[in-house]
PDB file of C-alpha atoms in Angstrom:
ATOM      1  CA  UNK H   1       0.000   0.000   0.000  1.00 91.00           C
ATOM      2  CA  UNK H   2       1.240   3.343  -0.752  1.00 95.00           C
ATOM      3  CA  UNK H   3       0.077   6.825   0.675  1.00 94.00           C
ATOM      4  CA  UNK H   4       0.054  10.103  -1.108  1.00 93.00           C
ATOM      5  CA  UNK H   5      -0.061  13.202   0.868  1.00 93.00           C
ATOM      6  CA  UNK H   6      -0.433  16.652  -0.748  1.00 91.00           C
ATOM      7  CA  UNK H   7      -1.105  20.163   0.541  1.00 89.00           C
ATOM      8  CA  UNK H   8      -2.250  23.046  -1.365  1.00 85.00           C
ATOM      9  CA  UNK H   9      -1.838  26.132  -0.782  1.00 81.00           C
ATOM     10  CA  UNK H  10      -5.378  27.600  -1.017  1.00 74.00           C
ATOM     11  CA  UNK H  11      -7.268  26.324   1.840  1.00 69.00           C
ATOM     12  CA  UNK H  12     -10.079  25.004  -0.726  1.00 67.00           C
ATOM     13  CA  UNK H  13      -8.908  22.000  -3.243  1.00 68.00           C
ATOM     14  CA  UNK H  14     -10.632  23.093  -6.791  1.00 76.00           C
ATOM     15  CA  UNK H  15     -12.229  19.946  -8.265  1.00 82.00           C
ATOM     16  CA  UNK H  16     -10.184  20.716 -10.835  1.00 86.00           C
ATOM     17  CA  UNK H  17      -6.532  20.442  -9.144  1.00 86.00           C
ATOM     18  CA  UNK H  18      -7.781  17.158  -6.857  1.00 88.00           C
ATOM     19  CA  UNK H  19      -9.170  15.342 -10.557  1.00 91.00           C
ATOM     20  CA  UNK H  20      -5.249  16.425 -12.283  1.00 92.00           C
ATOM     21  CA  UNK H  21      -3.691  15.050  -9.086  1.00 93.00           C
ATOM     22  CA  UNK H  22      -5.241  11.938  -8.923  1.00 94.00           C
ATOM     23  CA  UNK H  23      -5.206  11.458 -12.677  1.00 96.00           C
ATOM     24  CA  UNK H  24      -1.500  11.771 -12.454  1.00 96.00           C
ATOM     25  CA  UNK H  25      -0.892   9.846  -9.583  1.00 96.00           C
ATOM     26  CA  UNK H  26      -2.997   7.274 -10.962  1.00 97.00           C
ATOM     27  CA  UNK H  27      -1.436   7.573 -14.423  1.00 97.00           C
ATOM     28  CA  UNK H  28       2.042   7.061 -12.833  1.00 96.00           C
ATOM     29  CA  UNK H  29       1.403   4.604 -10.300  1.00 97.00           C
ATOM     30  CA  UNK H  30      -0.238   2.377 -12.833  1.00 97.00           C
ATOM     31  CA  UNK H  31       2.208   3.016 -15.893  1.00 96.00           C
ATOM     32  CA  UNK H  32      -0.777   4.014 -17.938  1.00 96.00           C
ATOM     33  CA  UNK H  33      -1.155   6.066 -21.203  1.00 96.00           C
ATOM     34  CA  UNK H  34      -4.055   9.056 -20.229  1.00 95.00           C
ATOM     35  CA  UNK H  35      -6.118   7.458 -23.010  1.00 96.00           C
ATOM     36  CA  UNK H  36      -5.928   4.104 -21.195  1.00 96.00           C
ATOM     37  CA  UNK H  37      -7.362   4.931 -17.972  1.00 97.00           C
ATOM     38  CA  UNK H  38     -11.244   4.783 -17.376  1.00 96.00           C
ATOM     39  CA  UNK H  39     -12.763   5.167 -13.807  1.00 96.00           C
ATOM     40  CA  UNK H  40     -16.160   4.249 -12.827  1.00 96.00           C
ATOM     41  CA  UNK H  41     -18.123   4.843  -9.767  1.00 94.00           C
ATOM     42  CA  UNK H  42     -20.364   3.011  -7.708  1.00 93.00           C
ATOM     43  CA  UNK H  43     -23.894   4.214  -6.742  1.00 92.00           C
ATOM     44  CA  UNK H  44     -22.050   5.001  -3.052  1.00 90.00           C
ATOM     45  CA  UNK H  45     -18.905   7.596  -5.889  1.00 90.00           C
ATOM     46  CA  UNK H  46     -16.781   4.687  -4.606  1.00 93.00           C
ATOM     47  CA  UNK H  47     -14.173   5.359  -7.932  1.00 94.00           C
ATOM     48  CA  UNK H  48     -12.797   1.932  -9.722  1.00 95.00           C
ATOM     49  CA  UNK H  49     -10.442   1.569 -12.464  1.00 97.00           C
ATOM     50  CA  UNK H  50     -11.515  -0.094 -15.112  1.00 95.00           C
ATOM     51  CA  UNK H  51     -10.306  -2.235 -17.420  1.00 91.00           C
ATOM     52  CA  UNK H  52      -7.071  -3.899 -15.581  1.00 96.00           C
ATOM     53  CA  UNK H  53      -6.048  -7.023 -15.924  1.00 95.00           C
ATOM     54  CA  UNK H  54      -4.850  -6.838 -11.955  1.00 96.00           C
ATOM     55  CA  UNK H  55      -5.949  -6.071  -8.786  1.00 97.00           C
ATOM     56  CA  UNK H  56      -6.028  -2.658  -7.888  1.00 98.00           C
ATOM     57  CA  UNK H  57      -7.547  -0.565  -5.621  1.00 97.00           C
ATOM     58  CA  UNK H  58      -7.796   3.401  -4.452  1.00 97.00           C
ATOM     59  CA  UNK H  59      -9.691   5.878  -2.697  1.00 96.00           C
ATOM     60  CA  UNK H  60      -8.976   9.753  -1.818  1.00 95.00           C
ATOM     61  CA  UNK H  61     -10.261  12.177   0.328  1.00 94.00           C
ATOM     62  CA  UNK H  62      -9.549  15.941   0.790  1.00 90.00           C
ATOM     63  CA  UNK H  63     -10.149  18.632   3.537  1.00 90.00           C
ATOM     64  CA  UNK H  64      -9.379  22.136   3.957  1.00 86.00           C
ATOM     65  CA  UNK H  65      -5.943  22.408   2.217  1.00 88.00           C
ATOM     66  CA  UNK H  66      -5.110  18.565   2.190  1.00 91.00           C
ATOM     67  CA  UNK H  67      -6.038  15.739  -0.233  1.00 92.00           C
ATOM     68  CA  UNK H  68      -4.608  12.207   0.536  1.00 95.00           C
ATOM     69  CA  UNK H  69      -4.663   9.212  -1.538  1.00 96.00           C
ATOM     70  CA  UNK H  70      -4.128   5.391  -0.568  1.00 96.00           C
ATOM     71  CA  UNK H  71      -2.920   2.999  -3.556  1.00 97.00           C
ATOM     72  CA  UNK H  72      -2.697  -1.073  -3.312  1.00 97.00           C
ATOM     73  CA  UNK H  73      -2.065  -4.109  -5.727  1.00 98.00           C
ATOM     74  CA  UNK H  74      -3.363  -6.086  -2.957  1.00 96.00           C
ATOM     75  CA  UNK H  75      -6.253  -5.485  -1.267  1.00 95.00           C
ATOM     76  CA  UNK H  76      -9.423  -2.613  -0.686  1.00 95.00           C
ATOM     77  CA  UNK H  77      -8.144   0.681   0.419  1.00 96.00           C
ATOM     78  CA  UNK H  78     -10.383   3.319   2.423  1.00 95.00           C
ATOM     79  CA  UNK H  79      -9.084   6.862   3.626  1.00 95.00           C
ATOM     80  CA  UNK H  80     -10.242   9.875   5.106  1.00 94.00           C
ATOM     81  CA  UNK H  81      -8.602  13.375   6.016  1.00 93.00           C
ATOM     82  CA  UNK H  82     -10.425  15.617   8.446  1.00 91.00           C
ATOM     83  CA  UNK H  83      -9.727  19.835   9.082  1.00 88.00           C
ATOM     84  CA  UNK H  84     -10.068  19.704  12.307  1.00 87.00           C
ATOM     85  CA  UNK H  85     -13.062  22.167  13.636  1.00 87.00           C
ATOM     86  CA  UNK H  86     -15.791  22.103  16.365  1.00 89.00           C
ATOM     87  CA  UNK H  87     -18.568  19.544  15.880  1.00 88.00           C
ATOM     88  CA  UNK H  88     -21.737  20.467  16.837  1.00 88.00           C
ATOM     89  CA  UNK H  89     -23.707  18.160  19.768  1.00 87.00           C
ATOM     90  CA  UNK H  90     -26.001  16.334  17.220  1.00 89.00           C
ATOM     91  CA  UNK H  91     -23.196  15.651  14.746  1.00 86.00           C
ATOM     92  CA  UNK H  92     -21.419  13.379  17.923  1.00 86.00           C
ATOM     93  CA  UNK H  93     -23.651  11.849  18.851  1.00 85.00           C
ATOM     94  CA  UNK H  94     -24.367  10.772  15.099  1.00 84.00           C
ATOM     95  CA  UNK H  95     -21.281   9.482  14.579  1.00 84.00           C
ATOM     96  CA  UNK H  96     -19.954   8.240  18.545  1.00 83.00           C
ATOM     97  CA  UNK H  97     -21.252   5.477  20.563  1.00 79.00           C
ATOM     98  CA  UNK H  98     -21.135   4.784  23.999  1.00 76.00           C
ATOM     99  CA  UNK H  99     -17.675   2.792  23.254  1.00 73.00           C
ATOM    100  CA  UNK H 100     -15.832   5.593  21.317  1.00 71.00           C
ATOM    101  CA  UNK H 101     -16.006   8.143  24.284  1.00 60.00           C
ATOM    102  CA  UNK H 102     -12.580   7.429  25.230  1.00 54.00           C
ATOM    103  CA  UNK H 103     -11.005   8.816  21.475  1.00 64.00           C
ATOM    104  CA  UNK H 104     -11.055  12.087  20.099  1.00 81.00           C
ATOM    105  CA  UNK H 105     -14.079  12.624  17.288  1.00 86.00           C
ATOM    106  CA  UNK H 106     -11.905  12.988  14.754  1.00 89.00           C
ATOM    107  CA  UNK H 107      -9.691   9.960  15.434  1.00 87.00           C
ATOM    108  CA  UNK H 108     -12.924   7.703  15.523  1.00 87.00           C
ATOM    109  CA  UNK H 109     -14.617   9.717  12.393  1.00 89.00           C
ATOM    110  CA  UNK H 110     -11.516   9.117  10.021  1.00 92.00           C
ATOM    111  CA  UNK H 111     -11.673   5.600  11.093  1.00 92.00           C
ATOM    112  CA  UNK H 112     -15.256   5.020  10.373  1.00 91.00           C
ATOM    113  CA  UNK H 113     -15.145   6.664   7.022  1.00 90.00           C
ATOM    114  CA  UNK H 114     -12.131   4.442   5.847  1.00 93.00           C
ATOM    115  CA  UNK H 115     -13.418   1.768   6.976  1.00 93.00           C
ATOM    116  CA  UNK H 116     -17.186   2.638   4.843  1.00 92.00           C
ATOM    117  CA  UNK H 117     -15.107   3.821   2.021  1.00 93.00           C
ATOM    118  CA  UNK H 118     -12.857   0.499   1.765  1.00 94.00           C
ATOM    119  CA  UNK H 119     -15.960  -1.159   1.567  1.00 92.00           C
ATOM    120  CA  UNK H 120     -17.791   0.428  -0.652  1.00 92.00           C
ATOM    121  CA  UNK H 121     -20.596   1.541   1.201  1.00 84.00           C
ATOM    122  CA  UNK H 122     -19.590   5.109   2.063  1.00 76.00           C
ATOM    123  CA  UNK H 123     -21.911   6.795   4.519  1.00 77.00           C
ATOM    124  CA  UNK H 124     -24.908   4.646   4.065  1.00 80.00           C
ATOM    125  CA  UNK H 125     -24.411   2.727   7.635  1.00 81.00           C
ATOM    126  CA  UNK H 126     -24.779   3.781  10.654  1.00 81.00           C
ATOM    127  CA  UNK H 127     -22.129   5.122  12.308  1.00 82.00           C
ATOM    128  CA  UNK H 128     -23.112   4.263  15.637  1.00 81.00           C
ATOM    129  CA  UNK H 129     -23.021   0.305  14.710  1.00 83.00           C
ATOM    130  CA  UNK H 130     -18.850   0.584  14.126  1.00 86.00           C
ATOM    131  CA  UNK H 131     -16.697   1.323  17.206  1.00 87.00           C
ATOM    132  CA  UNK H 132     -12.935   0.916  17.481  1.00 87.00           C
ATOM    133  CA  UNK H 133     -10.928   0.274  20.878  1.00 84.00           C
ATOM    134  CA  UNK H 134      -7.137   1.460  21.066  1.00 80.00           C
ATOM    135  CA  UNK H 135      -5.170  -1.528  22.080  1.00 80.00           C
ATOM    136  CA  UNK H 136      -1.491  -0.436  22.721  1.00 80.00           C
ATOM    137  CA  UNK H 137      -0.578   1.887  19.247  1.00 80.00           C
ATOM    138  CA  UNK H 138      -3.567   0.432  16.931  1.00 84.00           C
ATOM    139  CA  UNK H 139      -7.409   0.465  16.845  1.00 87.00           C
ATOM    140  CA  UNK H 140      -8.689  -2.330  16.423  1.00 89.00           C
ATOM    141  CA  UNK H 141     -12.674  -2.393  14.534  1.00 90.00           C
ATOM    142  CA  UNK H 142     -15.914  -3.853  16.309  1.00 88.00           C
ATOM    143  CA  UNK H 143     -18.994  -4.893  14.102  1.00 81.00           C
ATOM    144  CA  UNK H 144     -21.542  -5.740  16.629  1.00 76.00           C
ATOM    145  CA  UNK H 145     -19.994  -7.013  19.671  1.00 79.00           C
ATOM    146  CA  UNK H 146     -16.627  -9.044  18.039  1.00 84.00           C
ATOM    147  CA  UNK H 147     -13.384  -7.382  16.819  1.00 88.00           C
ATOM    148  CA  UNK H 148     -12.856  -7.888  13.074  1.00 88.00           C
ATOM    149  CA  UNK H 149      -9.209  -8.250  13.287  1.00 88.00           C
ATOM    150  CA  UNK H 150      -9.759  -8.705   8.977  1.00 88.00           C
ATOM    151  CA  UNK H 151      -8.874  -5.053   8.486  1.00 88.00           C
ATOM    152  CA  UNK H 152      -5.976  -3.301   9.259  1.00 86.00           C
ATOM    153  CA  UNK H 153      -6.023   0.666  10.347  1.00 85.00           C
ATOM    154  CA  UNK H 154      -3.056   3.347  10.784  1.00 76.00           C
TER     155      UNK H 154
END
């Protein structure tokens, strides 16, 4: 897995400059001719690359003056970048349950959303039905009750 990190220097990514980045990182990380690469979307804007004869998977996200971008050959990639703000009561207590009290929001949100957006599912799920517990340096993801130790998180 690789991770791109870029900041601009406006505090607003323009479509524009996030679709050129991407299309170039994509372009290069793939060894791809511009008129060879075709992305698709799934009903959730979960974007795919079409048309490979490998496995390959990516997802981006972008905040205030940051867009990141995870890359693998391997396996499904989520990630999410936050600008860190105040949240509003009713936006919590969306997103937390009684088990993510002891994190930071943002910690637990990024989580969640990778997590959705590896899947495929983006924001469609309840929030509230996902928790993570730190154990030692790493989270580790509840469905339910049980730890999924399937996915990995840093």
């Amino acid at each position: 897995m690789k991770i791109y990190i870029k900041q601009f220097q406006n505090n607003i990514v323009l479509k524009k400059e996030k679709d050129a980045l991407v299309t170039s990182l994509l372009l290069e990380t793939l060894g791809l001719e511009k008129k060879d690469l075709i992305i698709s979307f799934n009903k959730y804007g979960r974007p795919k690359v079409d048309n490979l004869k490998y496995f390959f998977d990516y997802n981006i996200s972008h905040s205030g003056k940051y867009l990141v971008m995870a890359t693998s050959f391997k396996f499904r990639v989520g990630v999410d970048v936050e600008k860190i703000r105040k949240i509003d009561k009713e936006t919590k207590s969306a997103v937390l349950n009684d088990n993510d009290k002891e994190v930071d929001f943002f910690d637990i949100w990024t989580l969640k959303e990778s997590y959705l957006k590896a899947k495929g599912n983006g924001l469609s799920v309840n929030l509230r039905e996902i928790f993570f517990k730190k154990v030692s340096n790493d989270f580790v993801l509840f469905t339910g009750n049980e730890p999924n130790y399937n996915w990995r998180f840093r």
